[in-house]
Amino acid sequence: MAPDAKLLWTPGDTRVSGSRLRQFEHFVRDRLALEFADYRALHCWSVDQPEQFWECVWEFTEVVASKRANVTLADSGQFPGARWFDGARLNFAENLLRHPSDEVAIVARLENGERRTVTRRQLYADVARVAAALKLAGVSKGDRVVGVLPNVPETVIAMLATASVGALWSSCSPDFGVNGVVDRFGQIEPKVLIACDGYYYNGKTIDCREKVSAITQRLTSLSTTVIVPVIGAQDAVPSSQSWSQLLATAGSDPTLTFAQLPFDHPLYIMYSSGTTGVPKCIVHSAGGTLLQHLKEHQLHTGIGAGDLLFYFTTCGWMMWNWLVSALASGAAILLYDGSPFYPGPQALFDLADEEGVDVFGVGAKFVSAVEKAGLKPRMSHSLTQLRSILSTGSPLSHESFRYVYRDVKSDVCLSSISGGTDIVSCFALGNECLPVYEGELQCPGLGMAVEIWDESGKPVTGQKGELVCTRPFPSAPVGFWNDPDDKRYLKAYFATYPGVWAHGDYGEITGYGGLIIHGRSDAILNPGGVRIGTAEIYRQVERLDEVLEAICVGQDWDGDVRVVLFVVLTDGTSLTDELQAKIRHTIRNETTPRHVPAVIAAVADIPRTRSGKIAEIAVKKVINGESVDNVEALANPEALELYKGIPQLQA
């Protein structure tokens, strides 16, 4: 175990005994006469007996299906190629729309103050109208419906309507440029585009009509374009219809029918970041997504009826898909669209208080930023309902762990989670029945055969290595769109270790059974042949008051690789010789001499993907004189110019 691992939180007996995970263990005991000494034993059973485990998840979470599976897991030795719940027939939307009632399903907030609520009954009725309208527009099983939309109820409604008829849903957030949208949607040839007239961000109103018009002209497969009036723009996009006009085509009270489809029928098309080329179109199944999310929401996060789940996300990030699936567990979801820092860094905590959020999810960079801003929600907010905080997007630093318990809330389960768009879910995540140790993800996900392998391909504990998954799992992609013989799919995940999923994360399994993610494997630094995770450096640098954030890459130099650190400094701070010495001293003292950067340079901005992840590979390419293939994947591509021609990198 990590020698400096500090225990930060332990769940109380009442929370553990009343948890959904404990209820699941009792369910397994009653059904299979199995009992587990601890979580490790439960996890071992879940990966050693996948048929038993996933059957129990299906039953426990009460999956709605018109036909049960003939075989739970066929071709289990094939990865990829294993088939889950062969013969089952179900519909993703039907599972999320179960039990229409007057209970609130969606609370929606916009940055400009607008607030709406949608009950489960209203949601069902709205989905019925949009589904009927899509059918009249010629949408049927296997067609693609796409959205360029903010995080508003219409996006959820459009997705569920699409899924109800067996079509595939794909979305981008409206801050994408025209080329970024076309690079994605152009590959999948959608029949219908649902877009917004604009959105609000950081106190500004952004009009999207010209952009949407340009997109429709370039997506030649479109037969219908629908505009959702978010900002209330008056003039229509040419050759489009409004959201209200779409609903009117369906009549007053259409019947909602759910296409009954195989477990592996495609549901979502999602995209790789695209910073190294045209984005890969990753196809996810309805059954795999549903079952994995039910497991993660209920067994790992404890989400159920009466809960309100919030995750700050755009519709271009997989966490939106993860958030919406909570409807299947009976929870309500809180949608927010706007800047997380407008009108100030307290904005999301205000939201949590005002709406009574139970589970609060954000990116790791958000936690770091509000700490740097001096925010202390524990002193300024009640956060009465809040019982869990989730963090993802990048590794959560030790300092951020401490900050949450010191300045946000002391009695809360802080769960750093890690997975990705590739699996639309998590490999490692939280567990409200386990303690929280500083800097650690609490546990591998149930049913996920996660290991860390060293350079010889052998599993290790307490050492750094490649994160792999050695056995099939239901939410593995169906494949990539337009990928004959799965060539690109196999190359992406199975080229390193045939039959074993290599995720591309550099991590470590601790003695407590948790995980530490040290960074992306393709961003690992390798000075003198020693592998260094960038998160190890960020942790030390970003604890300094003078540094807002940092990005660290390797520069090819003199037949080796040297570590280059770029820092964004606080207002009024300069990168003096004294500050450089302080940075190097901090890194050397807390890590090793190998971690100390050869070059430190100040920059005004750091390029990041549209989901907020820093673009290490893009910066690495720029400083090594290589071209960045797809700058449309970046939220701020202009930042790359800051890394060209830096004098310190020439000597």
XYZ file of C-alpha atoms in Angstrom, residues 195-545:
351
model
C -30.093 21.793 -32.904
C -30.440 24.898 -30.761
C -30.768 28.524 -31.792
C -28.125 29.401 -29.210
C -27.000 29.073 -25.604
C -25.801 31.083 -22.615
C -22.239 30.953 -21.329
C -20.230 33.146 -18.967
C -22.730 35.973 -19.064
C -22.999 35.998 -22.854
C -25.709 34.912 -25.275
C -24.228 32.912 -28.145
C -26.294 32.712 -31.330
C -25.832 29.388 -33.163
C -28.170 29.849 -36.138
C -25.480 30.661 -38.686
C -23.405 27.705 -37.495
C -26.396 25.348 -37.651
C -27.220 26.537 -41.151
C -23.654 25.772 -42.268
C -23.824 22.329 -40.660
C -27.088 21.445 -42.396
C -25.619 22.401 -45.756
C -22.684 20.044 -45.265
C -24.619 17.084 -43.834
C -26.151 15.965 -47.100
C -27.857 12.918 -45.560
C -30.302 15.085 -43.563
C -33.993 15.039 -44.382
C -35.153 17.060 -41.360
C -33.666 19.833 -39.209
C -35.383 20.876 -35.983
C -34.523 23.994 -33.955
C -34.961 24.114 -30.161
C -35.526 27.742 -29.058
C -33.110 28.126 -26.125
C -32.372 31.855 -26.492
C -35.619 32.759 -28.265
C -34.064 33.977 -31.510
C -36.703 35.318 -33.904
C -35.486 34.409 -37.386
C -35.533 30.739 -38.275
C -32.700 28.670 -39.678
C -33.411 28.120 -43.394
C -35.134 24.817 -44.285
C -35.818 23.951 -40.663
C -38.817 23.519 -38.408
C -39.196 24.536 -34.787
C -39.443 22.135 -31.863
C -43.120 23.079 -31.411
C -43.789 22.405 -35.093
C -42.198 18.989 -34.732
C -44.432 18.183 -31.770
C -47.516 19.405 -33.649
C -46.969 16.846 -36.405
C -47.508 14.048 -33.880
C -51.061 15.006 -32.935
C -52.413 15.500 -29.440
C -51.943 12.179 -27.658
C -49.901 9.609 -29.582
C -49.267 6.159 -28.134
C -45.656 5.446 -27.211
C -44.497 2.069 -28.397
C -41.046 0.734 -27.615
C -39.225 -1.283 -30.257
C -38.101 -4.548 -28.668
C -34.517 -5.066 -29.712
C -31.556 -7.371 -29.015
C -29.343 -6.606 -26.017
C -26.495 -5.534 -28.298
C -28.611 -3.316 -30.565
C -26.762 -0.005 -31.069
C -27.942 2.926 -28.957
C -25.250 5.634 -28.920
C -22.494 6.732 -31.237
C -19.804 8.552 -29.291
C -16.454 9.918 -30.365
C -12.813 9.736 -29.410
C -11.248 13.103 -28.643
C -9.990 13.421 -32.185
C -6.781 15.259 -31.273
C -4.696 12.756 -33.252
C -6.943 12.507 -36.331
C -10.574 12.318 -37.385
C -12.587 11.179 -34.332
C -13.338 7.482 -34.098
C -17.078 6.724 -33.990
C -17.591 4.392 -31.033
C -20.867 2.438 -31.103
C -22.407 1.440 -27.763
C -25.207 -1.041 -27.195
C -28.521 -0.360 -25.497
C -28.345 -3.371 -23.172
C -24.703 -2.973 -22.231
C -25.066 0.735 -21.483
C -28.251 0.193 -19.474
C -26.984 -2.687 -17.344
C -23.604 -1.099 -16.656
C -25.174 2.212 -15.629
C -27.754 0.513 -13.416
C -24.896 -1.261 -11.653
C -22.801 1.884 -11.269
C -25.674 4.075 -10.131
C -27.264 1.677 -7.675
C -24.473 -0.560 -6.361
C -21.580 1.906 -6.417
C -23.247 5.300 -5.961
C -26.346 4.265 -4.023
C -28.712 6.166 -6.309
C -32.419 5.377 -6.102
C -35.935 6.796 -6.078
C -36.159 10.191 -4.405
C -32.532 11.132 -5.111
C -31.403 14.108 -7.180
C -28.248 13.506 -9.217
C -26.236 16.370 -10.677
C -23.223 16.131 -12.955
C -21.719 19.193 -14.578
C -21.371 18.121 -18.189
C -22.071 19.088 -21.759
C -23.865 16.880 -24.279
C -20.550 16.196 -25.966
C -19.155 14.252 -23.002
C -20.084 10.735 -21.904
C -21.002 11.952 -18.444
C -24.206 13.352 -19.970
C -25.187 9.842 -21.055
C -24.235 8.526 -17.617
C -26.281 11.240 -15.888
C -29.442 10.628 -17.914
C -29.389 6.873 -17.247
C -30.136 7.592 -13.568
C -33.787 7.921 -14.608
C -33.816 4.109 -14.873
C -33.057 3.882 -11.136
C -35.963 6.151 -10.232
C -33.798 9.183 -9.484
C -34.367 12.710 -10.721
C -31.611 14.433 -12.668
C -30.510 18.067 -12.465
C -29.448 19.555 -15.790
C -27.390 22.738 -15.850
C -26.140 24.561 -18.905
C -23.712 27.455 -18.607
C -20.355 28.284 -17.111
C -19.595 26.561 -13.787
C -17.960 29.815 -12.626
C -20.669 32.340 -13.529
C -21.434 34.651 -11.871
C -18.739 33.354 -9.514
C -16.947 30.180 -8.399
C -19.786 29.399 -5.976
C -22.346 28.937 -8.805
C -22.578 25.135 -8.719
C -22.643 24.993 -4.930
C -25.487 27.537 -4.987
C -27.256 25.155 -7.346
C -26.664 22.197 -5.039
C -28.156 24.084 -2.092
C -31.118 25.525 -3.958
C -32.164 22.206 -5.496
C -31.187 19.829 -2.683
C -28.665 17.737 -4.608
C -27.865 14.306 -3.133
C -25.020 13.317 -5.480
C -22.854 16.099 -6.934
C -20.535 15.408 -9.855
C -17.845 17.628 -11.386
C -14.497 17.431 -13.144
C -11.291 17.234 -11.129
C -10.152 20.564 -12.585
C -13.271 22.214 -11.143
C -12.329 21.082 -7.639
C -8.812 22.429 -8.074
C -10.096 25.722 -9.473
C -12.545 26.466 -6.653
C -9.837 25.676 -4.116
C -7.500 28.134 -5.892
C -10.322 30.679 -5.799
C -10.427 30.380 -1.996
C -13.978 29.043 -1.915
C -15.056 27.357 1.337
C -18.570 25.986 0.787
C -18.568 24.436 4.233
C -18.716 27.987 5.627
C -21.045 29.534 3.037
C -23.459 26.753 2.041
C -25.560 24.253 3.965
C -25.248 21.292 1.515
C -27.680 19.459 3.784
C -28.737 16.808 1.268
C -25.297 16.215 -0.177
C -23.982 12.733 0.633
C -21.633 11.960 -2.275
C -19.282 13.965 -4.478
C -18.048 12.432 -7.725
C -15.025 13.591 -9.698
C -13.690 12.561 -13.089
C -12.067 13.873 -16.255
C -8.541 13.675 -14.859
C -6.894 12.348 -11.690
C -8.058 14.090 -8.521
C -4.998 15.274 -6.620
C -4.275 14.486 -2.987
C -4.672 18.191 -2.225
C -8.134 18.221 -3.796
C -9.144 15.241 -1.657
C -8.053 17.152 1.435
C -9.767 20.320 0.252
C -13.142 18.595 -0.106
C -13.089 17.195 3.428
C -11.641 20.368 4.935
C -13.588 23.064 3.098
C -16.605 21.484 1.379
C -18.133 18.839 3.647
C -16.556 16.448 6.135
C -19.224 13.734 6.041
C -19.409 12.912 2.367
C -18.293 10.006 0.195
C -15.780 11.505 -2.237
C -15.482 9.163 -5.192
C -12.951 9.770 -7.918
C -14.093 7.725 -10.920
C -12.270 6.639 -14.071
C -13.337 5.005 -17.295
C -14.198 6.812 -20.447
C -16.104 7.344 -23.648
C -14.617 4.066 -24.878
C -16.789 2.084 -22.431
C -19.391 4.805 -21.624
C -18.829 3.873 -17.981
C -16.111 3.214 -15.394
C -13.335 0.748 -14.719
C -12.778 2.122 -11.214
C -15.128 4.220 -9.134
C -16.711 4.833 -5.760
C -18.378 2.728 -3.117
C -20.354 4.293 -0.285
C -19.594 1.242 1.879
C -15.814 1.673 1.684
C -13.487 4.217 3.293
C -11.918 7.015 1.277
C -8.130 7.223 1.186
C -6.390 10.345 -0.016
C -5.563 10.237 -3.711
C -7.224 6.865 -4.372
C -10.175 5.696 -6.409
C -11.995 3.478 -3.955
C -12.322 0.253 -5.935
C -12.521 -1.469 -9.307
C -16.048 -1.742 -10.634
C -17.997 -4.914 -9.987
C -17.816 -7.234 -12.974
C -14.731 -5.441 -14.310
C -11.594 -7.603 -14.284
C -9.240 -4.665 -13.819
C -5.534 -5.274 -13.336
C -2.318 -3.265 -13.585
C 0.315 -4.955 -15.746
C 4.030 -4.277 -15.727
C 6.152 -4.057 -18.865
C 6.378 -7.853 -19.091
C 2.576 -8.164 -19.062
C 2.257 -9.500 -15.527
C -0.212 -8.195 -12.910
C 1.331 -6.127 -10.107
C 0.164 -4.441 -6.920
C 1.860 -1.369 -5.486
C 3.685 -0.768 -8.770
C 2.849 1.438 -11.720
C 1.822 -0.040 -15.009
C -0.829 -0.332 -17.712
C -4.484 -0.537 -16.734
C -6.061 -3.528 -18.460
C -9.316 -5.438 -18.299
C -8.744 -9.149 -18.793
C -12.318 -10.364 -19.332
C -15.344 -9.247 -21.361
C -17.867 -6.810 -19.907
C -21.307 -5.768 -21.231
C -20.518 -2.120 -22.033
C -17.567 -2.837 -24.304
C -18.351 -1.155 -27.640
C -20.281 -2.994 -30.311
C -17.513 -1.696 -32.549
C -16.568 1.396 -34.530
C -18.812 2.840 -37.244
C -17.668 1.952 -40.779
C -14.903 -0.339 -39.525
C -14.852 -3.475 -41.695
C -13.475 -6.509 -39.864
C -13.074 -4.376 -36.697
C -9.550 -3.421 -37.717
C -9.520 -0.004 -36.038
C -11.396 -1.317 -33.007
C -8.867 -4.106 -32.456
C -5.974 -1.716 -32.983
C -7.382 0.765 -30.448
C -7.790 -1.614 -27.497
C -6.428 -5.104 -28.239
C -3.215 -4.581 -30.228
C -0.961 -4.483 -27.150
C -2.351 -7.623 -25.496
C -4.534 -9.793 -27.766
C -7.723 -10.766 -25.948
C -7.128 -8.194 -23.193
C -8.473 -4.643 -23.183
C -5.634 -2.121 -22.774
C -7.287 1.130 -21.795
C -4.381 3.513 -22.196
C -4.215 4.587 -18.551
C -1.058 4.386 -16.462
C -2.043 3.396 -12.936
C -1.423 1.501 -9.736
C -3.418 -0.815 -7.480
C -2.874 0.022 -3.833
C -2.679 -2.197 -0.802
C -6.145 -1.007 0.212
C -7.584 -2.378 -3.017
C -8.073 1.075 -4.512
C -6.496 2.540 -7.620
C -4.344 5.546 -8.445
C -4.365 6.856 -12.006
C -1.059 8.496 -12.885
C -2.041 9.746 -16.337
C -2.607 8.590 -19.878
C -0.160 6.010 -21.173
C 0.392 7.931 -24.400
C 1.351 11.016 -22.368
C 3.769 9.171 -20.097
C 7.173 10.845 -19.843
C 10.181 8.641 -20.422
C 13.394 10.534 -19.576
C 16.359 8.182 -19.475
C 14.000 5.224 -19.920
C 12.152 5.879 -16.640
C 8.340 6.045 -17.017
C 6.717 8.977 -15.232
C 3.013 9.741 -15.022
C 2.161 13.391 -15.605
C -0.351 13.386 -12.733
C 2.550 12.848 -10.336
C 4.019 16.193 -11.431
C 0.714 18.073 -11.566
C -0.015 17.076 -8.011
C 3.123 18.817 -6.759
C 3.048 21.884 -8.993
C -0.605 22.795 -8.587
C -0.346 22.842 -4.815
C 1.749 25.998 -5.119
C -0.200 29.228 -4.634
